[in-house]
Short mmCIF file of C-alpha atoms in Angstrom, two decimals:
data_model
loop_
_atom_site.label_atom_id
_atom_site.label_comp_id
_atom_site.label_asym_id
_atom_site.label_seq_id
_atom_site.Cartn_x
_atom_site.Cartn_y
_atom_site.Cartn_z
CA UNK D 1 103.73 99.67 88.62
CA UNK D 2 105.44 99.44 85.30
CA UNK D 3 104.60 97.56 82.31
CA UNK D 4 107.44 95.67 80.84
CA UNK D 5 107.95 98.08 77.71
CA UNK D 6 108.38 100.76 80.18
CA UNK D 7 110.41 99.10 82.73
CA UNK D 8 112.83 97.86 79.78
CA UNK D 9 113.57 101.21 78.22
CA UNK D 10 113.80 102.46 82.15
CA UNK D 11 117.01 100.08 82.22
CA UNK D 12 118.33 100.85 78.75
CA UNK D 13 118.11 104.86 80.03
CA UNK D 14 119.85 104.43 83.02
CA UNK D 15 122.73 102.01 81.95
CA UNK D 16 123.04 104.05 78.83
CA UNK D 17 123.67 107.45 81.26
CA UNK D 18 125.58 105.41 84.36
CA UNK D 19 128.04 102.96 82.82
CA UNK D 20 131.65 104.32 82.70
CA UNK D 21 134.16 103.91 79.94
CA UNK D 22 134.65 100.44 78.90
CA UNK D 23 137.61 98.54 78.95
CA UNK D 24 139.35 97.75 75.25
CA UNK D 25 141.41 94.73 74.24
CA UNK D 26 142.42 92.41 71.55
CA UNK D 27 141.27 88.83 71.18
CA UNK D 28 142.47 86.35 68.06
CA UNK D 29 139.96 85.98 65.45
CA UNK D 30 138.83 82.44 66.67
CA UNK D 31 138.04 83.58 69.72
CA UNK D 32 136.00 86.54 68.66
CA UNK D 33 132.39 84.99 68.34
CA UNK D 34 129.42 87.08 70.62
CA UNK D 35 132.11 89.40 70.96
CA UNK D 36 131.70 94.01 70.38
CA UNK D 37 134.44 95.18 68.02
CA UNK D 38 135.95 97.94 69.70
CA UNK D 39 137.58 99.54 65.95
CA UNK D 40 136.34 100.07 62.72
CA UNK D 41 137.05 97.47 60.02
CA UNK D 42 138.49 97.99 56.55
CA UNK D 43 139.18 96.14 53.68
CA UNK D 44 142.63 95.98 53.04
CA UNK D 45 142.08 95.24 49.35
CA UNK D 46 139.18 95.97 46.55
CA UNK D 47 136.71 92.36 47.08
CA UNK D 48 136.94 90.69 45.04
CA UNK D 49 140.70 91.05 43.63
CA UNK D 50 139.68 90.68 40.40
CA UNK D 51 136.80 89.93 38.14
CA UNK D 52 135.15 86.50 39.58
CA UNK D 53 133.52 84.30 37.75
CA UNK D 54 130.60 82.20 39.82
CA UNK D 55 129.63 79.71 37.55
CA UNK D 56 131.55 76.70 36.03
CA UNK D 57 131.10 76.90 32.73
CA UNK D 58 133.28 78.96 29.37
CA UNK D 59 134.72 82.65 29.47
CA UNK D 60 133.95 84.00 26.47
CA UNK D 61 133.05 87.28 24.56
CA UNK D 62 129.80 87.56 25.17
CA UNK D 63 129.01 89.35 21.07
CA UNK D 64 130.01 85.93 20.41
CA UNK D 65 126.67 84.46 21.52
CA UNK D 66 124.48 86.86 19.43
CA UNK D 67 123.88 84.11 16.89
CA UNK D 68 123.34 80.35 18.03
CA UNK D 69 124.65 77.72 17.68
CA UNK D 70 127.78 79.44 18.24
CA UNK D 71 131.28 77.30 18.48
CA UNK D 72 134.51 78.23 20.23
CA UNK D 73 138.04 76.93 20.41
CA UNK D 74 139.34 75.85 23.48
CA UNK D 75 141.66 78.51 24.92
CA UNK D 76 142.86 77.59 28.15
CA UNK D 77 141.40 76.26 31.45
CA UNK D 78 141.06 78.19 34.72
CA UNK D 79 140.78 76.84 38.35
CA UNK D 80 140.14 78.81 41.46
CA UNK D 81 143.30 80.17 42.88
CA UNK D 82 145.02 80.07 39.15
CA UNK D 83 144.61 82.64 36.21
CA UNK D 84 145.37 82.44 32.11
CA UNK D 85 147.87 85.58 31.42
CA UNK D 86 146.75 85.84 27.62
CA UNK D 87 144.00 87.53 26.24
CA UNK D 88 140.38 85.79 24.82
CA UNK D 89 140.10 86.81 21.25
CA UNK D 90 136.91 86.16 18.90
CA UNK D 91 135.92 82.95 18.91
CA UNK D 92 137.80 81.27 21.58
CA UNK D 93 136.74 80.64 25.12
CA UNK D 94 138.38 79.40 28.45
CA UNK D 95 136.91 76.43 30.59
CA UNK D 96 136.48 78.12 33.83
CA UNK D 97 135.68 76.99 37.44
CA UNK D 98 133.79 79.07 40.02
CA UNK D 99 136.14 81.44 41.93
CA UNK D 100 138.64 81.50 39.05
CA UNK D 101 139.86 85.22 37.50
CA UNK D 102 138.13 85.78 34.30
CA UNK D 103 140.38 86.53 31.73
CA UNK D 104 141.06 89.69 29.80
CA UNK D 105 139.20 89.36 26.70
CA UNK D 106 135.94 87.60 27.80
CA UNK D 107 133.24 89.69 29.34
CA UNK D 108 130.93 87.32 30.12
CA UNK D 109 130.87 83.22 31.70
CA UNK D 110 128.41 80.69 29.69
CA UNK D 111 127.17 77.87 32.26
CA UNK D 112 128.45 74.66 31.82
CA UNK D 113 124.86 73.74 31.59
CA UNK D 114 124.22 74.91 28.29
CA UNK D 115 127.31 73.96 26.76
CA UNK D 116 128.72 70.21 25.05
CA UNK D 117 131.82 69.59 23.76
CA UNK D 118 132.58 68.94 20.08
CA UNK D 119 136.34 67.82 21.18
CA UNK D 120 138.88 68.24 23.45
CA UNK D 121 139.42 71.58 22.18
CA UNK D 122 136.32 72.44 20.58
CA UNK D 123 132.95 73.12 22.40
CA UNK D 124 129.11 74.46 21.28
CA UNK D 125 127.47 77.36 23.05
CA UNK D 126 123.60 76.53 23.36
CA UNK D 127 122.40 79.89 25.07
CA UNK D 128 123.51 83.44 24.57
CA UNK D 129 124.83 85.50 27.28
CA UNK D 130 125.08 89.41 27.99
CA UNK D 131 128.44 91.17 29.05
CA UNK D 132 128.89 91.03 32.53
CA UNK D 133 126.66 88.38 33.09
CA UNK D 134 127.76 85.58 35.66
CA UNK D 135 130.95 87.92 36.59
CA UNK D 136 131.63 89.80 39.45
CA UNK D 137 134.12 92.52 38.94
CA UNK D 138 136.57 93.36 40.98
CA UNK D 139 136.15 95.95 44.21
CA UNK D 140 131.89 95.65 43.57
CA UNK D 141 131.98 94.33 46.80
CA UNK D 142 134.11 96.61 48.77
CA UNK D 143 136.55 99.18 47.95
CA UNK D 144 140.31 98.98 49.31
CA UNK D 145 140.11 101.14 52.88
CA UNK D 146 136.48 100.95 53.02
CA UNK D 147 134.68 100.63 56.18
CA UNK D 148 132.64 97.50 56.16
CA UNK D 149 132.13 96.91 60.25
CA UNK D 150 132.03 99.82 62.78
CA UNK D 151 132.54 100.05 66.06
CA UNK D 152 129.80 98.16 68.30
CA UNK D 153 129.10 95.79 66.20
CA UNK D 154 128.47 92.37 67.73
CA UNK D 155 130.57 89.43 66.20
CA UNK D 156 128.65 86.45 64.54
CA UNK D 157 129.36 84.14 62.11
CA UNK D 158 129.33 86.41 58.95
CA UNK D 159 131.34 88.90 60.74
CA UNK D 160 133.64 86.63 61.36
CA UNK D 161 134.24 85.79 57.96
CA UNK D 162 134.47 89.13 57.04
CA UNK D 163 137.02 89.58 59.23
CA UNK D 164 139.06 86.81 58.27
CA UNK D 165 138.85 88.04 54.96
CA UNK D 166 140.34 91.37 55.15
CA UNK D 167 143.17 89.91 57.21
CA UNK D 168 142.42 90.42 60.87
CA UNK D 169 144.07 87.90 62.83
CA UNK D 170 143.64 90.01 65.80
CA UNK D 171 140.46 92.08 66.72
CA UNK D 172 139.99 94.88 68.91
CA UNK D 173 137.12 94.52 71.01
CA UNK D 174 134.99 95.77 73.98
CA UNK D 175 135.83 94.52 77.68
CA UNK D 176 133.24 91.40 77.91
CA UNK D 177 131.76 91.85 81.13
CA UNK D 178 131.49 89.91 84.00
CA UNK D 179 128.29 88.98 85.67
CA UNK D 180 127.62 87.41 89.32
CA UNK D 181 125.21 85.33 89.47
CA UNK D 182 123.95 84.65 93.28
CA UNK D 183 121.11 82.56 94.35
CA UNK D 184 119.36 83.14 97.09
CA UNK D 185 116.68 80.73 99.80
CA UNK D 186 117.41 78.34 102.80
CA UNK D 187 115.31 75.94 100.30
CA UNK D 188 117.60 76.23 97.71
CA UNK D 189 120.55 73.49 97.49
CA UNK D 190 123.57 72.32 95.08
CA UNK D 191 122.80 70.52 92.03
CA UNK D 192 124.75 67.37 93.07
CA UNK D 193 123.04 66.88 96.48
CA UNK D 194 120.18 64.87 96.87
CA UNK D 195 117.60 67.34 98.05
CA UNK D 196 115.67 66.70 101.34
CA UNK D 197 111.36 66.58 101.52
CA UNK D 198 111.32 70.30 101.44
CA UNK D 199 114.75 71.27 99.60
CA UNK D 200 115.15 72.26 95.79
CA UNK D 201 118.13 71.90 93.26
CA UNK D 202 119.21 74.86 92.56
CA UNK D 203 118.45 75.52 88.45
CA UNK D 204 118.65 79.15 88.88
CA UNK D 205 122.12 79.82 88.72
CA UNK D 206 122.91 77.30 85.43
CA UNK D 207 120.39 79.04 84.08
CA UNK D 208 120.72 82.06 84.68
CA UNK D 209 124.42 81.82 83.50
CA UNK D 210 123.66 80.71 79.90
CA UNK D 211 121.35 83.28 79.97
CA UNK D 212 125.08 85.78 80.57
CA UNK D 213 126.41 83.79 78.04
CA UNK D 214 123.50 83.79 75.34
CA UNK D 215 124.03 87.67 76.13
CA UNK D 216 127.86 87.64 75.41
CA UNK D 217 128.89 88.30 78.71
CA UNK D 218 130.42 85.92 81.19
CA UNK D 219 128.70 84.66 84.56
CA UNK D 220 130.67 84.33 87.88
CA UNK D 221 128.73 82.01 90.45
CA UNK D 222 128.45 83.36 93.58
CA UNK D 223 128.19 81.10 96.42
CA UNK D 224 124.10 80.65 97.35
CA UNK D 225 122.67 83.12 100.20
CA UNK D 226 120.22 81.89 103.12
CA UNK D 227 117.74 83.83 104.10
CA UNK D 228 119.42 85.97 106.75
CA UNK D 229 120.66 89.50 106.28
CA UNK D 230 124.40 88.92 107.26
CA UNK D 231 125.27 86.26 105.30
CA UNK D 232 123.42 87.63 101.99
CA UNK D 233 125.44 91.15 102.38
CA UNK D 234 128.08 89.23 102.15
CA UNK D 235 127.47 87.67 99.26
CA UNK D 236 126.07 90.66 97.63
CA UNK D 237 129.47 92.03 98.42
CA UNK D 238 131.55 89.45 96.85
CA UNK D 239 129.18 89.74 93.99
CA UNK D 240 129.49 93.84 93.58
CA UNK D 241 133.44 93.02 92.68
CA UNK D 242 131.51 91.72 89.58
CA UNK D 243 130.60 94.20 86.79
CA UNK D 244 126.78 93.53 87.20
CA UNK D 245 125.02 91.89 89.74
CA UNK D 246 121.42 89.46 88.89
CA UNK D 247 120.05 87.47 92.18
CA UNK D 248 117.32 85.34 92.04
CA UNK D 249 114.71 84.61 94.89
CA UNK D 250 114.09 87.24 97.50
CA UNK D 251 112.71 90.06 95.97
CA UNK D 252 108.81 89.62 96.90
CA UNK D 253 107.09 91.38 99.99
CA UNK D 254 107.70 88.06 102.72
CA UNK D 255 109.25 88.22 105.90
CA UNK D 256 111.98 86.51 104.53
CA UNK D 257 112.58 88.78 101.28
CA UNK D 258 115.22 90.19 102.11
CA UNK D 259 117.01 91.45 99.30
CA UNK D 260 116.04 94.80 98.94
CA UNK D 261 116.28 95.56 102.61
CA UNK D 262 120.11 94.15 102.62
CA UNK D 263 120.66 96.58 98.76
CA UNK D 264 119.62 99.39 100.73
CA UNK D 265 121.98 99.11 103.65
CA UNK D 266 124.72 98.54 101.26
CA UNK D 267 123.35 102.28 99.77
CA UNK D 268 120.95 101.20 96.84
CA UNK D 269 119.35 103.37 94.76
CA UNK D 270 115.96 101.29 93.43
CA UNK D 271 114.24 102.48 90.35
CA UNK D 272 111.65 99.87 90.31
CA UNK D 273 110.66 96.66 92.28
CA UNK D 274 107.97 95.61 90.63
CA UNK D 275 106.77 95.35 86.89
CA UNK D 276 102.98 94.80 85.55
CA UNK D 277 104.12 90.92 83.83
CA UNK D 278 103.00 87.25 84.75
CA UNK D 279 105.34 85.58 85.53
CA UNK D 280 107.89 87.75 87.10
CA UNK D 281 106.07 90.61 88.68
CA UNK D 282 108.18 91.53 91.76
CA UNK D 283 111.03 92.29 89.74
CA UNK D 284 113.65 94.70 90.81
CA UNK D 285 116.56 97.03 89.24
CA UNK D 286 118.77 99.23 90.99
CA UNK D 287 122.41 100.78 91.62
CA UNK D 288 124.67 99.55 93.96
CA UNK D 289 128.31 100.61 94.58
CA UNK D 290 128.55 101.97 90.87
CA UNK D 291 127.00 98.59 89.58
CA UNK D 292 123.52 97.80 88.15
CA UNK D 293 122.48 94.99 90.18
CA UNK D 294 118.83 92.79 89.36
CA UNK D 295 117.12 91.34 91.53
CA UNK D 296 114.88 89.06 89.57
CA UNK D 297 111.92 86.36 91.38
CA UNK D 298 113.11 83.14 92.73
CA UNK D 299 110.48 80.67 90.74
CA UNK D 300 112.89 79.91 87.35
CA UNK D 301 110.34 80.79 84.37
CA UNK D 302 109.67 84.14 86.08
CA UNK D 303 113.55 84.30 86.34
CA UNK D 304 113.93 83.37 82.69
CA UNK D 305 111.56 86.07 81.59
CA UNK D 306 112.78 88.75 83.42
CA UNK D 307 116.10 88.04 82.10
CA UNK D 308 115.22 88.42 79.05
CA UNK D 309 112.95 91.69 79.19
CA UNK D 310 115.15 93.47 81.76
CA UNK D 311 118.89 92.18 81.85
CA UNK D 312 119.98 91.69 78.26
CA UNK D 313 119.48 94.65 77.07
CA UNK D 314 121.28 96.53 79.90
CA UNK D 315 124.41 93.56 79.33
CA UNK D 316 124.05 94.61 75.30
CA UNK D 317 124.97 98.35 76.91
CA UNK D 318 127.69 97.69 78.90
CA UNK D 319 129.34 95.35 76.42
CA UNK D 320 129.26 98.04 73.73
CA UNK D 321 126.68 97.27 71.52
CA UNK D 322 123.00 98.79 71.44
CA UNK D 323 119.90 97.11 72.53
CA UNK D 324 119.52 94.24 70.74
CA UNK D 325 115.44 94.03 69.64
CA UNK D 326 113.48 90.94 71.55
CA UNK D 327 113.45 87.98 69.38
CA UNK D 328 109.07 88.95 68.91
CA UNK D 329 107.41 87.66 66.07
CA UNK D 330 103.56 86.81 64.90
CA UNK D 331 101.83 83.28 65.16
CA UNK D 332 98.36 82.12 64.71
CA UNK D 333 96.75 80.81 67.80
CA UNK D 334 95.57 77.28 67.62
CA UNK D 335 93.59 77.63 70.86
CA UNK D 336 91.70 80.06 72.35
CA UNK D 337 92.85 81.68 75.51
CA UNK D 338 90.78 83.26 78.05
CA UNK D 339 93.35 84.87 80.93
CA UNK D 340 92.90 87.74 83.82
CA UNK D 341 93.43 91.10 83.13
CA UNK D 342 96.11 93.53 84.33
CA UNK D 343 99.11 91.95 84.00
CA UNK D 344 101.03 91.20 80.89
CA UNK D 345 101.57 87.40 80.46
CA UNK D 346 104.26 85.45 79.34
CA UNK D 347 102.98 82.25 78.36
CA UNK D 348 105.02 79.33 77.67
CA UNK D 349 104.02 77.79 74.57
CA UNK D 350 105.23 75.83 71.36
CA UNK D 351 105.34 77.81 68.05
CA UNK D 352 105.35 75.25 65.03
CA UNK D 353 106.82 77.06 61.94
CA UNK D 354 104.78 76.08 58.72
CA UNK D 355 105.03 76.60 55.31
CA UNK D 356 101.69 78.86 55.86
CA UNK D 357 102.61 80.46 58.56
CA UNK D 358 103.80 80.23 62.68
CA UNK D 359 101.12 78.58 64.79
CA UNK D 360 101.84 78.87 68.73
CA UNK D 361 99.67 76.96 71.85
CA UNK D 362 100.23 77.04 74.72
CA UNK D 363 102.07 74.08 76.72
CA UNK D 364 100.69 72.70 79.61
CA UNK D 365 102.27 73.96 82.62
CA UNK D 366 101.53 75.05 86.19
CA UNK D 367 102.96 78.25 87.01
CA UNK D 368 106.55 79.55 87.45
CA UNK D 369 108.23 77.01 89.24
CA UNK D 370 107.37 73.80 86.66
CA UNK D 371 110.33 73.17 84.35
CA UNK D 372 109.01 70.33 82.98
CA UNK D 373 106.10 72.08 81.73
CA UNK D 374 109.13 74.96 80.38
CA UNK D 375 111.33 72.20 78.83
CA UNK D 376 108.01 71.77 75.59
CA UNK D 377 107.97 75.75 75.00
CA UNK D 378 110.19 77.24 72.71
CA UNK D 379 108.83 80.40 73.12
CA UNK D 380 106.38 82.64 75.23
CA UNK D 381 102.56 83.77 73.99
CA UNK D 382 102.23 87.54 74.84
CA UNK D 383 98.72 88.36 76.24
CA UNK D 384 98.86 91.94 76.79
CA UNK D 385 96.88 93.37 80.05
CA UNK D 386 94.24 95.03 78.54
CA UNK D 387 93.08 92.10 75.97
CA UNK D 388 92.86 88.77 78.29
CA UNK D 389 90.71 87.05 75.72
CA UNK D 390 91.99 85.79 72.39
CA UNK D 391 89.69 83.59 69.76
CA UNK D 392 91.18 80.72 67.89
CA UNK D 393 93.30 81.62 64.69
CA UNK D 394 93.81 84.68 65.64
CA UNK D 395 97.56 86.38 65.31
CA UNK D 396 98.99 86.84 68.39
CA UNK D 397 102.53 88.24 69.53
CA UNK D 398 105.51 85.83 70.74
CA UNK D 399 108.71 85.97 72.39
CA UNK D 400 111.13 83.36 71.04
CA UNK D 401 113.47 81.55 73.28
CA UNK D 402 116.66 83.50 72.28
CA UNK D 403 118.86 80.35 73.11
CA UNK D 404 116.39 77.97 70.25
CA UNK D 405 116.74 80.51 67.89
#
């Protein structure tokens, strides 16, 4: 059986040698967010324009500082978006607001902070300043035709800025892909039913799609399977038109787990179906009609974990981009923890972020199937298999929730 680090990269090296070419198109700028840029990115100017002051305060020459108290005439005033065509001689300054042009003649901005005024066109310069300083010259930040974004890079806010900046309305991106979702288990009914003494809403699929979405790729919800080989080829059909496949429930070693049975008749090929975690051991990834397809345990925290350890990264793939890293970090344990050994658990816990430090418990919960016990975890302990036992205060890995981030 495989642990989870080795059943991850497993994925990432099969996707990475399987997927075909991806699909390229153009989206408009506002729509762009979570999405792969398929093209490099240039600026199609120097940034910034031209020297930039970013303080309010007084252009001046900054040799006029060296002695204090220092006074200079009033030359002009400069807003953002508005410049002063003549040139700042000895002894003169111009009022200037942040994001204004500094003029020619004045090397360096005096804050407004360390200034008063003597008149309307007079002011006093408490605190000397160096050339250069509180200016940034123009192209420091990029150079006309320089390549500030390439190719696979995933859109977020910044990006997006920088985009808008150097003009591009449009932008060329990778195909986002689209994933079925498909739950599975005669148990298993529609959210707006009112379940009967042995039925069960079925949370999988909502979560499992803004778990596609979180992942920049967009779910397709396949119509739920019974437990009965016909009818779930059938859905796994429909669901193979998709670009991946993920089902949930079905995947275990019962008489009525019949997923992997129904894969292979359809001409599977499995690489695993099973990986060395709690929750979410009888996990399984394979390829089906030229499609990764998942197969990931019906209880909805095992599904949850699984998601994130084996789908996303193969989704990051196939939408262009590279692996994104899990979102791991360190806490300090505020309770000891005493659990069995050979399996890799994913806790759910609560990680307080302090000035000194994380701190992480875990919640109270009991087992995979209890959402209410998931809904006070914003994140997962990991207690690897070969060190059950942790002491109090200790530093201890977690997995964040990528979607409380």
């Amino acid at each position: 059986m495989l642990t989870w680090q080795q059943a991850r990269e497993n994925v990432i090296e099969v996707v990475r040698a399987r997927m075909s070419r991806r699909g390229r198109g153009h989206v408009r700028l506002d729509r762009a967010l979570g999405r792969v840029l398929a093209q490099p990115v240039t600026a199609d100017r120097d940034q910034p324009a031209f020297p930039r002051s970013i303080r309010d305060g007084y252009a001046v020459r900054a040799a006029d500082t060296a002695m204090l108290p220092a006074e200079f005439e009033i030359v002009a005033e400069i807003k953002a978006g508005s410049a002063f065509h003549g040139v700042i001689s000895s002894g003169q300054a111009a009022r200037i607001m942040t994001g204004a042009p500094v003029p020619a003649g004045a090397d360096a901005v005096v804050m407004v902070e360390y200034t008063h005024p003597l008149s309307e066109t007079r002011v006093a310069v408490e605190r000397s300043v160096t050339p250069g300083q509180h200016i940034v010259d123009r192209g420091t930040e990029a150079r006309a035709g320089q390549t500030l974004l390439d190719p696979g890079r995933r859109i977020g806010f910044g990006e997006l800025a920088l985009l808008a900046e150097v003009g591009c309305a449009q932008v060329r991106v990778f195909r986002q892909q689209r994933v079925a979702v498909l739950s599975t288990g005669d148990e298993i009914i529609p959210v707006d039913r009112e379940p009967g003494p042995y039925q069960i809403r079925d949370t999988n699929s909502l979560s499992l799609s803004a778990q596609v979405s979180l992942a920049g790729a967009r779910p397709v919800l396949i119509r739920r399977a019974q437990d009965e080989s016909a009818e779930l080829g059938e859905r796994i059909r429909e669901g193979l038109a998709a670009d991946v496949l993920v089902l949930s429930g079905g995947v275990s070693k019962g008489k009525y787990d019949l997923v992997e049975a129904v894969l292979s008749d359809l001409g599977a090929e499995f690489y695993f179906d099973a990986v060395a975690i709690r929750p979410g051991r009888p996990a399984v990834f394979g390829w089906c009609a030229g499609k990764p397809v998942f197969g990931l345990p019906g209880n909805p925290v095992s599904t949850m974990v699984t998601f994130e350890l084996l789908v996303t990264p193969a989704l990051d793939l196939l939408s262009g981009a590279e692996p994104r890293p899990l979102p791991l970090a360190s806490a300090k344990l505020s309770v000891p923890l005493d659990e069995k050994e050979g399996l890799t658990h994913f806790l759910p816990a609560h990680i307080d972020w302090k000035e000194s430090g994380a701190e992480a418990r875990p919640v109270r919960w009991r087992g995979s199937g209890d959402l209410a016990g998931m809904a006070q975890a914003n994140g997962f302990l990991v207690v690897p298999a070969d060190r059950p036992r942790w002491q109090q205060g200790e530093q201890i890995q977690v997995l964040l929730r990528r979607d409380l981030l």
